[in-house]
PDB file of C-alpha atoms and ligand atoms in Angstrom:
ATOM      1  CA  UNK A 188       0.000   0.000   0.000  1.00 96.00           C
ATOM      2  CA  UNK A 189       1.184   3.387  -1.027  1.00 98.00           C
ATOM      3  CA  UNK A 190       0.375   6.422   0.832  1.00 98.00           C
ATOM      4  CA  UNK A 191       1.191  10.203  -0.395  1.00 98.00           C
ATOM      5  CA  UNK A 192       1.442  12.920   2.134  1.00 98.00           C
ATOM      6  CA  UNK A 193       0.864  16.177   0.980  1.00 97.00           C
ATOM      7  CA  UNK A 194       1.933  18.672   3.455  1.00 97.00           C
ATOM      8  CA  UNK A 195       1.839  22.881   3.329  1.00 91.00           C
ATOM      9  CA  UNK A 196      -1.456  22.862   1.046  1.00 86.00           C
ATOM     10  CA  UNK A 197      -2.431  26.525   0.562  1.00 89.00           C
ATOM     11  CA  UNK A 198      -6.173  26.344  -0.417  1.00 85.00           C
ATOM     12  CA  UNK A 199      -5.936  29.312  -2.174  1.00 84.00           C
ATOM     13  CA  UNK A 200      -2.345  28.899  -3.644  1.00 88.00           C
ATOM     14  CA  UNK A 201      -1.825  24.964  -4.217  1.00 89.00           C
ATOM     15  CA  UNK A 202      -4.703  23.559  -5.547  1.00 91.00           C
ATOM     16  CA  UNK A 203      -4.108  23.414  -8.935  1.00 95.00           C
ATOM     17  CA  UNK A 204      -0.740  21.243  -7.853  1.00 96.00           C
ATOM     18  CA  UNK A 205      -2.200  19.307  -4.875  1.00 97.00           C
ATOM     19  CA  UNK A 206      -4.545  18.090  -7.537  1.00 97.00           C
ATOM     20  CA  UNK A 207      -1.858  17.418  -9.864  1.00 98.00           C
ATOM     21  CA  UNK A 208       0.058  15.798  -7.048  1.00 98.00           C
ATOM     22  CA  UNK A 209      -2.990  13.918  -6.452  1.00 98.00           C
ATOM     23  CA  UNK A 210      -3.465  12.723 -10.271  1.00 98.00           C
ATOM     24  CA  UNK A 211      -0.043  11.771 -10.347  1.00 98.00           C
ATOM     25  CA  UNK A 212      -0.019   9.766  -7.239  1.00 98.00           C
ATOM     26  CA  UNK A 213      -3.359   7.831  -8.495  1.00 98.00           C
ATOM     27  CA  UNK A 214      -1.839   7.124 -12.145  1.00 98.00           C
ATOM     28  CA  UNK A 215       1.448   6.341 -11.295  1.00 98.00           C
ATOM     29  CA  UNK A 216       0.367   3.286  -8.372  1.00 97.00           C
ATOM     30  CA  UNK A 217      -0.212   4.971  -5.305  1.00 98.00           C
ATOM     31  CA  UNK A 218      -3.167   3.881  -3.215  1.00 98.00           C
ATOM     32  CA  UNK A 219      -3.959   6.967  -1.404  1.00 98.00           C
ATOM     33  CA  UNK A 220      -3.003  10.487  -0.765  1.00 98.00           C
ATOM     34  CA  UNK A 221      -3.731  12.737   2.087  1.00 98.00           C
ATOM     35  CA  UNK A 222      -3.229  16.539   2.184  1.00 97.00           C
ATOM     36  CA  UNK A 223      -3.068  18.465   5.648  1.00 95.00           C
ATOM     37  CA  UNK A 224      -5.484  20.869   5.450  1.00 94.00           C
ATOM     38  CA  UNK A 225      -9.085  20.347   4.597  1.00 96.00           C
ATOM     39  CA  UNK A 226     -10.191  20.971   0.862  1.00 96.00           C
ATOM     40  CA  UNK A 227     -13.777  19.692  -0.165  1.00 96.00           C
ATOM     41  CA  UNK A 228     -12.813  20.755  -3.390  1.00 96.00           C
ATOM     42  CA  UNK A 229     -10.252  18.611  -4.517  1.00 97.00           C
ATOM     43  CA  UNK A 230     -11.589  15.601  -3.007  1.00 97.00           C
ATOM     44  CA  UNK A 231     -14.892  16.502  -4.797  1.00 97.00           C
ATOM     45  CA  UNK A 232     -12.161  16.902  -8.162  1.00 97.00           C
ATOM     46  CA  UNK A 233     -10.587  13.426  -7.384  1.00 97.00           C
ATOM     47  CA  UNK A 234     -13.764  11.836  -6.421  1.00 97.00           C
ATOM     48  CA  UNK A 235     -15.303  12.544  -9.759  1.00 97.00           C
ATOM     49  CA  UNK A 236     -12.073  11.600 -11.437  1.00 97.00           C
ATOM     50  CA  UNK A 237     -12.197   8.250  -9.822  1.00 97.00           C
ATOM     51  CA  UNK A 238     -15.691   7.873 -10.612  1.00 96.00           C
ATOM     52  CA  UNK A 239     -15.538   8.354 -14.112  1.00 96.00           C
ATOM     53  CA  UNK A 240     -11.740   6.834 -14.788  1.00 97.00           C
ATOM     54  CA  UNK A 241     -12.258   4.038 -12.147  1.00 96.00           C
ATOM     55  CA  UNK A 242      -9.628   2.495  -9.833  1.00 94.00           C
ATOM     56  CA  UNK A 243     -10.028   2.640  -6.274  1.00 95.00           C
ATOM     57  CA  UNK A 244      -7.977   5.686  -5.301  1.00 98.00           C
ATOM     58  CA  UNK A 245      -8.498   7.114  -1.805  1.00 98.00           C
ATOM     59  CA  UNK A 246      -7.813  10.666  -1.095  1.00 98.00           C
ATOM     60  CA  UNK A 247      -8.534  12.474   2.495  1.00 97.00           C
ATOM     61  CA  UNK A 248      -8.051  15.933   3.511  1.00 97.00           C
ATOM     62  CA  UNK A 249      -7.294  17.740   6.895  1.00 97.00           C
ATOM     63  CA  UNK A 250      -6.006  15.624   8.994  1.00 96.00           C
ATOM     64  CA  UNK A 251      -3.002  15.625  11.497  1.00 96.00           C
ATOM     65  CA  UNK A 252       0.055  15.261  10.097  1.00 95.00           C
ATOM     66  CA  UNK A 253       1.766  14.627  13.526  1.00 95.00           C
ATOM     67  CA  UNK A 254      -0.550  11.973  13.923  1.00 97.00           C
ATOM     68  CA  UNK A 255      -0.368  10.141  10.582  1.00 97.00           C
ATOM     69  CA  UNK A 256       3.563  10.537  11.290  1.00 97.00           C
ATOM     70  CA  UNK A 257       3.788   9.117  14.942  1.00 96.00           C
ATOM     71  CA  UNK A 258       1.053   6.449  13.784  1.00 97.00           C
ATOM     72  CA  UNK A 259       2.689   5.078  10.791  1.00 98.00           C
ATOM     73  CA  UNK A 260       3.148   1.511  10.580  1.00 97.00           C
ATOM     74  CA  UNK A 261       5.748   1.065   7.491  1.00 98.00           C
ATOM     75  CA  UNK A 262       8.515   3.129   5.888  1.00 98.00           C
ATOM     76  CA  UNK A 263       8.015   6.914   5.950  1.00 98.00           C
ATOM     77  CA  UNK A 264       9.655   8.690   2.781  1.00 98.00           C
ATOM     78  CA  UNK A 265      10.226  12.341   2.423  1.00 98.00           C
ATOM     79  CA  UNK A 266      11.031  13.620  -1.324  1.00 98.00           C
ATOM     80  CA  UNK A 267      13.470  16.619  -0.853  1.00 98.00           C
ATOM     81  CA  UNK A 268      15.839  17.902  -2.453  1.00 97.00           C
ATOM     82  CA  UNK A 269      18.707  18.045   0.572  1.00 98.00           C
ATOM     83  CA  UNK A 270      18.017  14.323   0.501  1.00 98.00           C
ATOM     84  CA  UNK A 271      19.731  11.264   0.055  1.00 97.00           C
ATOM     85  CA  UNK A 272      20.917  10.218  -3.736  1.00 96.00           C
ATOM     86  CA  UNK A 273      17.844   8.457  -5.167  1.00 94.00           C
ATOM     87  CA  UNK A 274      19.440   5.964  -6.586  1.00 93.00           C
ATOM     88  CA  UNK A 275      21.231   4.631  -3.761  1.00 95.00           C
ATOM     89  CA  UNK A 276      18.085   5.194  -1.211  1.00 94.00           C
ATOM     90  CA  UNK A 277      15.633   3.542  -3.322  1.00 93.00           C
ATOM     91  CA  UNK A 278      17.640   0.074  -2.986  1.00 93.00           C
ATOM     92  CA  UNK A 279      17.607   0.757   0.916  1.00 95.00           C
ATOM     93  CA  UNK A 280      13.351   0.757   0.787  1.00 96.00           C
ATOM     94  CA  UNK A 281      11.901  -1.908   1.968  1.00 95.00           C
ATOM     95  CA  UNK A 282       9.491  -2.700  -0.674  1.00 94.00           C
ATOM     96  CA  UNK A 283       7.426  -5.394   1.708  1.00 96.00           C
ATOM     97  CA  UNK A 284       6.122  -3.024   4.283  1.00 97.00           C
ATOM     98  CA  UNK A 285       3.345   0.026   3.735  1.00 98.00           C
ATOM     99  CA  UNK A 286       4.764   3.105   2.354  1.00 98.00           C
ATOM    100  CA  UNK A 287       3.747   6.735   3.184  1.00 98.00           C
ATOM    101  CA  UNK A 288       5.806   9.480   0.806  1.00 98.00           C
ATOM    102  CA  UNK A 289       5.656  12.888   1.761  1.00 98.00           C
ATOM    103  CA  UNK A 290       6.298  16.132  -0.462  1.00 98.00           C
ATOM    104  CA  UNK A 291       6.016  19.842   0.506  1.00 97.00           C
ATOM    105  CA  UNK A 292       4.840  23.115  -0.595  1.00 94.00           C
ATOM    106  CA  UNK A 293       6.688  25.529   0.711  1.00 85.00           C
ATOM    107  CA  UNK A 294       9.662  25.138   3.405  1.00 90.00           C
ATOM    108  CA  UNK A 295       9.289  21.943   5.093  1.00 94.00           C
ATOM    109  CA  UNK A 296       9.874  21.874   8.924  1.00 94.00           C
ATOM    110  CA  UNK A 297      12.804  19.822  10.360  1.00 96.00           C
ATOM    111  CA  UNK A 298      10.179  17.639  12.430  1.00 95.00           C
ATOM    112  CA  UNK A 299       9.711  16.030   8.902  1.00 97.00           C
ATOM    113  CA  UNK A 300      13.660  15.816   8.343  1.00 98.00           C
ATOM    114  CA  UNK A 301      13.814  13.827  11.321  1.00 97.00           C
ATOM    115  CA  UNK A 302      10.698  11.345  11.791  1.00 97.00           C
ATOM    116  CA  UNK A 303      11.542  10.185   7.964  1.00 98.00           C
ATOM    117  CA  UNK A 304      13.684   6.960   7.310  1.00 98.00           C
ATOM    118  CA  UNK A 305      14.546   8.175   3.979  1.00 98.00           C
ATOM    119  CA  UNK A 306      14.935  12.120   3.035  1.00 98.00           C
ATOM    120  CA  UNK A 307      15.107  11.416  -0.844  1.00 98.00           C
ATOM    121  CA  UNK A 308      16.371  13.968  -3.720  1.00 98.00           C
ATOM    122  CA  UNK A 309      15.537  13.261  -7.178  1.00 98.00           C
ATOM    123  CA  UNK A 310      18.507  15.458  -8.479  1.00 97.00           C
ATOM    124  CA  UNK A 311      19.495  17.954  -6.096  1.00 96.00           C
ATOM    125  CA  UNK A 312      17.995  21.396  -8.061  1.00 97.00           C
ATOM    126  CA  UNK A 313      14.953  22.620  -6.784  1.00 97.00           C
ATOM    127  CA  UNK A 314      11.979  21.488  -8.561  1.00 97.00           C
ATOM    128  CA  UNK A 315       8.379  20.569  -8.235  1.00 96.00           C
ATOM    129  CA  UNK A 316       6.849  17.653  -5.808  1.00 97.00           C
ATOM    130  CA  UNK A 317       5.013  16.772  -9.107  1.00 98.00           C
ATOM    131  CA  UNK A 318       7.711  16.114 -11.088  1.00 98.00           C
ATOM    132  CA  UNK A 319       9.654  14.899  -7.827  1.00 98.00           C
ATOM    133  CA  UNK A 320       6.704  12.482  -6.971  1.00 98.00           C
ATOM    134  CA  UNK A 321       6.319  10.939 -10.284  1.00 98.00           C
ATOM    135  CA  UNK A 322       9.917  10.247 -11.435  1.00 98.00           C
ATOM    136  CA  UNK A 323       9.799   8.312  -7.538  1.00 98.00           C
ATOM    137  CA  UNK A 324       6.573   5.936  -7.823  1.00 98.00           C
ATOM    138  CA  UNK A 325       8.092   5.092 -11.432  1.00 97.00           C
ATOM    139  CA  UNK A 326      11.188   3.682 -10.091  1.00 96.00           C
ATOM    140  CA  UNK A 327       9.638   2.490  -6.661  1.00 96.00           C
ATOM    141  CA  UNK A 328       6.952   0.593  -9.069  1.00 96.00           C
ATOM    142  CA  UNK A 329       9.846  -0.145 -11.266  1.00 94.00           C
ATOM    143  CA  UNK A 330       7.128   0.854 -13.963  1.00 94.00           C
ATOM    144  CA  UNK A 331       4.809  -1.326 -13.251  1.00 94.00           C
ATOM    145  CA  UNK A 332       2.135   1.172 -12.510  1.00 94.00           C
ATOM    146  CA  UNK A 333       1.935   0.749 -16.621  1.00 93.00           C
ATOM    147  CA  UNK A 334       0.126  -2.608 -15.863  1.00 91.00           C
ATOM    148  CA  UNK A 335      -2.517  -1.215 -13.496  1.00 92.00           C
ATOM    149  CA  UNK A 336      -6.033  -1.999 -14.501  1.00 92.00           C
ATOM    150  CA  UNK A 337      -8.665   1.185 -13.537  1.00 95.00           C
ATOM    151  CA  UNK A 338     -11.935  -0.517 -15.262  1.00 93.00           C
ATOM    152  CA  UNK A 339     -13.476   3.207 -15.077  1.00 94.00           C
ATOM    153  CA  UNK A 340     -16.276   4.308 -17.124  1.00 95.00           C
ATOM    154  CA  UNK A 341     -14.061   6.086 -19.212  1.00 96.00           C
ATOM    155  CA  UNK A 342     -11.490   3.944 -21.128  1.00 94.00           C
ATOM    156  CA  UNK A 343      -9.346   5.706 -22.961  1.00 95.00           C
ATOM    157  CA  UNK A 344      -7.051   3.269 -25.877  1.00 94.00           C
ATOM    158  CA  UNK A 345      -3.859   4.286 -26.833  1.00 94.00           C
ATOM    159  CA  UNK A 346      -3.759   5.319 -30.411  1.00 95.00           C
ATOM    160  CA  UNK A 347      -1.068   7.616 -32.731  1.00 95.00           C
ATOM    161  CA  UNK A 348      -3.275   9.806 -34.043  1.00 95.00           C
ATOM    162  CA  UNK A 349      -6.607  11.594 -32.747  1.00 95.00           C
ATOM    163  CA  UNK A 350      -8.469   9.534 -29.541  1.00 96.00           C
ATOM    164  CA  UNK A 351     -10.144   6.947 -29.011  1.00 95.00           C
ATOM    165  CA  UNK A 352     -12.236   6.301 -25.471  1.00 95.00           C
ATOM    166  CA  UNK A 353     -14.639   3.949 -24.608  1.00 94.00           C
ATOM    167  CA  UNK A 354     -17.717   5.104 -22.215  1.00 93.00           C
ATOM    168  CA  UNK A 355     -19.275   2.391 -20.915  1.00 87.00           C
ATOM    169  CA  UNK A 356     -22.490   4.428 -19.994  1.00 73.00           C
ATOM    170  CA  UNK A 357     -23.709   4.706 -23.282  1.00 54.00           C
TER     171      UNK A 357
HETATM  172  N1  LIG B1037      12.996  24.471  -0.654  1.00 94.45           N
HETATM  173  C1  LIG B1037      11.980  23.467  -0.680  1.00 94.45           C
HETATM  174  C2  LIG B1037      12.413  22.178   0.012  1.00 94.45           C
HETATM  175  O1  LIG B1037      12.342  22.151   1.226  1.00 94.45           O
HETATM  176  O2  LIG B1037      12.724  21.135  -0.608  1.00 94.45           O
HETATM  177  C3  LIG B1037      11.496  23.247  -2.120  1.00 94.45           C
HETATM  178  C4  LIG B1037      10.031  23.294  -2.164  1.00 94.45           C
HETATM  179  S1  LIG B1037       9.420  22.627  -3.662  1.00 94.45           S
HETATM  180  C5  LIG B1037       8.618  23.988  -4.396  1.00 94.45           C
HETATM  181  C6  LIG B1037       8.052  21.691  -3.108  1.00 94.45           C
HETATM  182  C7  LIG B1037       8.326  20.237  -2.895  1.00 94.45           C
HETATM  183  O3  LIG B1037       8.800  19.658  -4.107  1.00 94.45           O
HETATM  184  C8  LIG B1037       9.358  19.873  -1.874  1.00 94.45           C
HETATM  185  O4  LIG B1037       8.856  19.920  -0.565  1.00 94.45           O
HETATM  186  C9  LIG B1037       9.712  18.450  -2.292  1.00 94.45           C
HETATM  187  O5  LIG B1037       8.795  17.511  -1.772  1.00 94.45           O
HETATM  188  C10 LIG B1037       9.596  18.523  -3.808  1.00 94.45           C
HETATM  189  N2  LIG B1037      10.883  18.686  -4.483  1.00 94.45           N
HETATM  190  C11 LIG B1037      11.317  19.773  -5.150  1.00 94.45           C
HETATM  191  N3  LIG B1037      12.533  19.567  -5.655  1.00 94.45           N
HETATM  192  C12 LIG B1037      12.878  18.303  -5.312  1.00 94.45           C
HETATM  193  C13 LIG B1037      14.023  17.494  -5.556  1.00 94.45           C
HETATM  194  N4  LIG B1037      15.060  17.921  -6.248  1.00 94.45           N
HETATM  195  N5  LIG B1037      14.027  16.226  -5.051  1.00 94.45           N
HETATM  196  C14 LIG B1037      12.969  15.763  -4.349  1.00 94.45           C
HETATM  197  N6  LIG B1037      11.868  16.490  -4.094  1.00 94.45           N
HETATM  198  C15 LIG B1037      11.819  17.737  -4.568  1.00 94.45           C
END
């Protein structure tokens, strides 16, 4: 089970990327994600995503963090980029236990330094938790999220030119 923590959602500010973060985490084989302060909104936005694109994709919103921290029962990740080389902490990760990955907004507090096991960078220039997230549950899932099976509504079939989708309401 895969868990993302987004932490330092700004209602107003973020939530065109804590959705994205939130896409990206559901696409790329993550289970879950949970954002610190409470946003109707975007669990309204990924609600309807999952109901029309399928796959059971759990999202929750204002909750506390300190809580989900001292209460987690697996391997606690934090994407940074002061962290660790990814390519040597990935092979550390114990792939067998629950995993709960958290990514920032804006300055993240030492408390989060600390209570990880792994402080990961994905390069060490700053960049986005989007990017950062992604380029993570691809190596993590060693690709495999490009087997998952969503059974939505909405199928959409890879083609090279124009789209093709399959609703299954009509
Ligand atoms: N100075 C901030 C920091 O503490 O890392 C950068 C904030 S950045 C706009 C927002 C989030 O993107 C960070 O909290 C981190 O989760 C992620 N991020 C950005 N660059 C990263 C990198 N090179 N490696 C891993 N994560 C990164």
């Amino acid at each position: 089970m895969i868990t993302v923590l987004r932490i330092g959602h700004r209602i107003s500010r973020d939530k065109r990327i804590t959705t994205h973060v939130a896409l990206v985490a559901r696409a790329f084989g993550a289970d879950k994600i949970i954002i610190d302060a409470k946003d109707k909104k975007i669990e309204d936005t990924i609600f309807s995503i999952c109901n029309r694109f399928g796959g059971f994709f759990k999202i929750e919103s204002g909750v506390d963090i300190k809580k989900i921290i001292r209460d987690w029962n697996g391997i606690i990740v934090h994407l940074t980029m002061y962290g660790e080389e990814f390519g040597k902490s990935i092979k550390k990760i114990d792939k067998s236990k629950d995993l709960l990955i958290i990514v920032g907004a804006e300055k993240v507090r030492p408390l989060i330094y600390e209570k990880a096991d792994f402080n990961v960078s994905i390069g060490n220039q700053p960049h986005s938790e989007v990017s950062a997230l992604a380029i993570f549950l691809d190596s993590y899932t060693r690709g495999l999220w490009q087997k998952k099976k969503f059974d939505g509504k909405i199928e959409i079939l890879p083609t090279d030119k124009g789209k093709r989708v399959i609703s299954k309401d009509s």
